[in-house]
Amino acid sequence: MTAKELRDKYLSFFVTKDHSILSSASLIPENDPTVLFTTAGMHPLVPYLLGQSHASGNRLVNVQKCLRTGDIDEVGDNTHNTFFEMLGNWSLGDFFKEESIKYSYEFLSSKEWLGLDKEKIAVSVFKGDDNVPFDERSYEAWLNLGLKEERIAKLDKKENWWELPGENSPAGPDTEIFYWSKDEPAPLKFNPDDEAWIEIWNNVFMEYQKNSDSYSKLSQHNVDTGMGLERTLAVLNNLNDVYKTELLWPIIEKIQDLTGFNYKDKTKEMRIIADHIRTATFILGDDKGVSPSNTDQGYVLRKLIRRALRYMRQLNSDIDYTFKDLARIVINIYQDTYQELKRNENFILKEIDKEEKKFLSTLEAGAKQIDNIKGEITGEEAFNIFQTFGYPVEMTKEIAKEKNIKLASDFDENFKIAMTKHQELSRTASAGKFKGGLADSSEETTKLHTAAHLLLAALRKVLGDHVEQRGSNITPERLRFDFSHPEKLTAEQKEEVEQLVNEVIASDLPVSFKEMTLEEAREKNAMGIFESKYGEKVKVYQVGDDDNYFSREICGGPHIENTGKLGKFKIKKEESSSAGVRRIKAVLEG
Ligand code: SER
């Protein structure tokens, strides 16, 4: 079966079950502060899973481009990819567990559809925990379809639960479907740890909403299913390796040509190269125009390209500037399904070439930097080299070894700490929290919103420039403000922050905004999100005068006109929110 046949069959099957087809959303999510990329088909559907009505009805189906970097270390095995296509179907408050399970089983096993061998199917269900009970309904539904008890594993939350990061995500237990990938008959007892059982489909039953530390029931029960296209295609064609499917094999063939090695001898390296070039091509090919950089999506893109280049050079260091030839193959494979790749072909190839060039000069600069180090190198030094030159830490380690430079005993740990700090900051920069976070536009809320800007500026003055906003939530009664900072504030620091804010309030400074492009906002050192499209206009709110301002932030508003109207600012609480993030609750009195 071809990928196209599989996509078409999937969509047609669910159309016979009254589903409407949606097109794939962009890989780069709109208005979602919690992630950099679309990680699942349900992602663009969150508001509808939470209860809003969808224009296409309450049964939906699509094929969605997805990108996950969480599993990047698994890439290199026979099933994991950073980019993949997800075949998904949804019930928004319509059918639930029994029908969903029945549909999946029918699509997989019916001769009319995929015709997979029922004897090779196994599933897992949620076994329950302190918050949510055992998913008996799914368990029974599988038994009723004829699945043997031995083929149903009851697993914990780590395996059989789905939710997005961040608060308010729809959530729920899931049932996962596995297929035995070997020619020989499957063992009666399902062992989820046996890699011959390949997970192909995940049906999530979203009847909960995640709150900060508990789950509440949603007003409707939803179904969210996701089936991995590459894995299913491999299974259908009796290939125990997604890289051997038509979607990846041509890339592997080209890598073999270019490097002169054979896939069976350099399997892991070639899989990583093929995976990363495909993902990079899709990021570059998305109409949003993301290019390699040191923050956000651009940072992930840069990392993928450089990591792949490093493996390419490891296989053969004489093949510079061939990376775009691999991207051409990716475009060829997908251009009929994803026309944006063809549309953006020039951009894709140009950016890849540019990045390759930068990477090569980086290699030289980084090597020189390492040359200057005597005796021992620390994790922090390696991070700085990485940060300044984009020099991968694995390569720093390799070169250090060649030059007899020792790695400090806590090298890995310190590198990780520096890296985590950096990532937290860059995630902050991408979060769309400035528009959100307001409960309403009442005067009280508006005042607190302005106070939040003063608070951020004051925190940066008192604690340092590492402080960035991580989120906010403002109601008429109080503001809640999350920001990056590694430790608890002292009583003196809190007092100083309060005092600074109250001084600005007492000075009755004007609050005004100007519209400008992102580039101008950046030049003016405005705080905030820089992820909108190139050339797009944004509002920059300023407290104070042009040449003597207290705060400047990209923000959609609304704000109060003068700080004098705010009253007295008081911090009520300062606490930890998550690793490296503090949370302040504050009010305006009088
Ligand atoms: N959201 C679930 C997943 O990504 C099902 O679509 O696996």
mmCIF file with all atom_site columns, N, CA and C and ligand atoms in Angstrom, residues 40 42 68 86 162 202 204 224-226, ligand 1:
data_model
loop_
_atom_site.group_PDB
_atom_site.id
_atom_site.type_symbol
_atom_site.label_atom_id
_atom_site.label_alt_id
_atom_site.label_comp_id
_atom_site.label_asym_id
_atom_site.label_entity_id
_atom_site.label_seq_id
_atom_site.pdbx_PDB_ins_code
_atom_site.Cartn_x
_atom_site.Cartn_y
_atom_site.Cartn_z
_atom_site.occupancy
_atom_site.B_iso_or_equiv
_atom_site.pdbx_formal_charge
_atom_site.auth_seq_id
_atom_site.auth_comp_id
_atom_site.auth_asym_id
_atom_site.auth_atom_id
_atom_site.pdbx_PDB_model_num
ATOM   1  N N  . ALA A 1 40  ? 0.399   17.298 17.579 1.00 0.00 ? 40  ALA A N  1
ATOM   2  C CA . ALA A 1 40  ? -0.647  16.301 17.361 1.00 0.00 ? 40  ALA A CA 1
ATOM   3  C C  . ALA A 1 40  ? -1.798  16.947 16.626 1.00 0.00 ? 40  ALA A C  1
ATOM   4  N N  . MET A 1 42  ? -4.782  16.970 17.404 1.00 0.00 ? 42  MET A N  1
ATOM   5  C CA . MET A 1 42  ? -5.761  17.588 18.299 1.00 0.00 ? 42  MET A CA 1
ATOM   6  C C  . MET A 1 42  ? -5.402  19.025 18.654 1.00 0.00 ? 42  MET A C  1
ATOM   7  N N  . ARG A 1 68  ? 7.627   16.496 16.792 1.00 0.00 ? 68  ARG A N  1
ATOM   8  C CA . ARG A 1 68  ? 7.939   16.319 18.217 1.00 0.00 ? 68  ARG A CA 1
ATOM   9  C C  . ARG A 1 68  ? 9.432   16.169 18.394 1.00 0.00 ? 68  ARG A C  1
ATOM   10 N N  . MET A 1 86  ? 0.106   12.415 11.131 1.00 0.00 ? 86  MET A N  1
ATOM   11 C CA . MET A 1 86  ? -0.827  11.725 12.000 1.00 0.00 ? 86  MET A CA 1
ATOM   12 C C  . MET A 1 86  ? -2.206  11.663 11.359 1.00 0.00 ? 86  MET A C  1
ATOM   13 N N  . TRP A 1 162 ? -3.262  11.111 28.148 1.00 0.00 ? 162 TRP A N  1
ATOM   14 C CA . TRP A 1 162 ? -2.808  12.142 27.220 1.00 0.00 ? 162 TRP A CA 1
ATOM   15 C C  . TRP A 1 162 ? -3.267  13.515 27.682 1.00 0.00 ? 162 TRP A C  1
ATOM   16 N N  . ASN A 1 202 ? -3.544  5.585  18.776 1.00 0.00 ? 202 ASN A N  1
ATOM   17 C CA . ASN A 1 202 ? -3.822  6.001  20.140 1.00 0.00 ? 202 ASN A CA 1
ATOM   18 C C  . ASN A 1 202 ? -5.188  6.668  20.193 1.00 0.00 ? 202 ASN A C  1
ATOM   19 N N  . VAL A 1 204 ? -7.686  8.626  22.518 1.00 0.00 ? 204 VAL A N  1
ATOM   20 C CA . VAL A 1 204 ? -7.771  9.316  23.810 1.00 0.00 ? 204 VAL A CA 1
ATOM   21 C C  . VAL A 1 204 ? -9.222  9.691  24.076 1.00 0.00 ? 204 VAL A C  1
ATOM   22 N N  . ASP A 1 224 ? -10.302 11.667 20.778 1.00 0.00 ? 224 ASP A N  1
ATOM   23 C CA . ASP A 1 224 ? -9.189  12.219 19.999 1.00 0.00 ? 224 ASP A CA 1
ATOM   24 C C  . ASP A 1 224 ? -8.283  11.067 19.641 1.00 0.00 ? 224 ASP A C  1
ATOM   25 N N  . THR A 1 225 ? -8.261  10.683 18.373 1.00 0.00 ? 225 THR A N  1
ATOM   26 C CA . THR A 1 225 ? -7.386  9.553  18.051 1.00 0.00 ? 225 THR A CA 1
ATOM   27 C C  . THR A 1 225 ? -6.274  9.985  17.108 1.00 0.00 ? 225 THR A C  1
ATOM   28 N N  . GLY A 1 226 ? -5.151  9.322  17.210 1.00 0.00 ? 226 GLY A N  1
ATOM   29 C CA . GLY A 1 226 ? -4.033  9.631  16.330 1.00 0.00 ? 226 GLY A CA 1
ATOM   30 C C  . GLY A 1 226 ? -3.320  8.349  15.921 1.00 0.00 ? 226 GLY A C  1
HETATM 31 N N1 . SER B 2 .   ? -3.427  13.248 20.918 1.00 0.00 ? 1   SER B N1 1
HETATM 32 C C1 . SER B 2 .   ? -3.148  11.857 20.827 1.00 0.00 ? 1   SER B C1 1
HETATM 33 C C2 . SER B 2 .   ? -1.756  11.563 20.342 1.00 0.00 ? 1   SER B C2 1
HETATM 34 O O1 . SER B 2 .   ? -1.090  12.449 19.882 1.00 0.00 ? 1   SER B O1 1
HETATM 35 C C3 . SER B 2 .   ? -4.130  11.205 19.910 1.00 0.00 ? 1   SER B C3 1
HETATM 36 O O2 . SER B 2 .   ? -4.283  11.917 18.742 1.00 0.00 ? 1   SER B O2 1
HETATM 37 O O3 . SER B 2 .   ? -1.320  10.459 20.415 1.00 0.00 ? 1   SER B O3 1
#
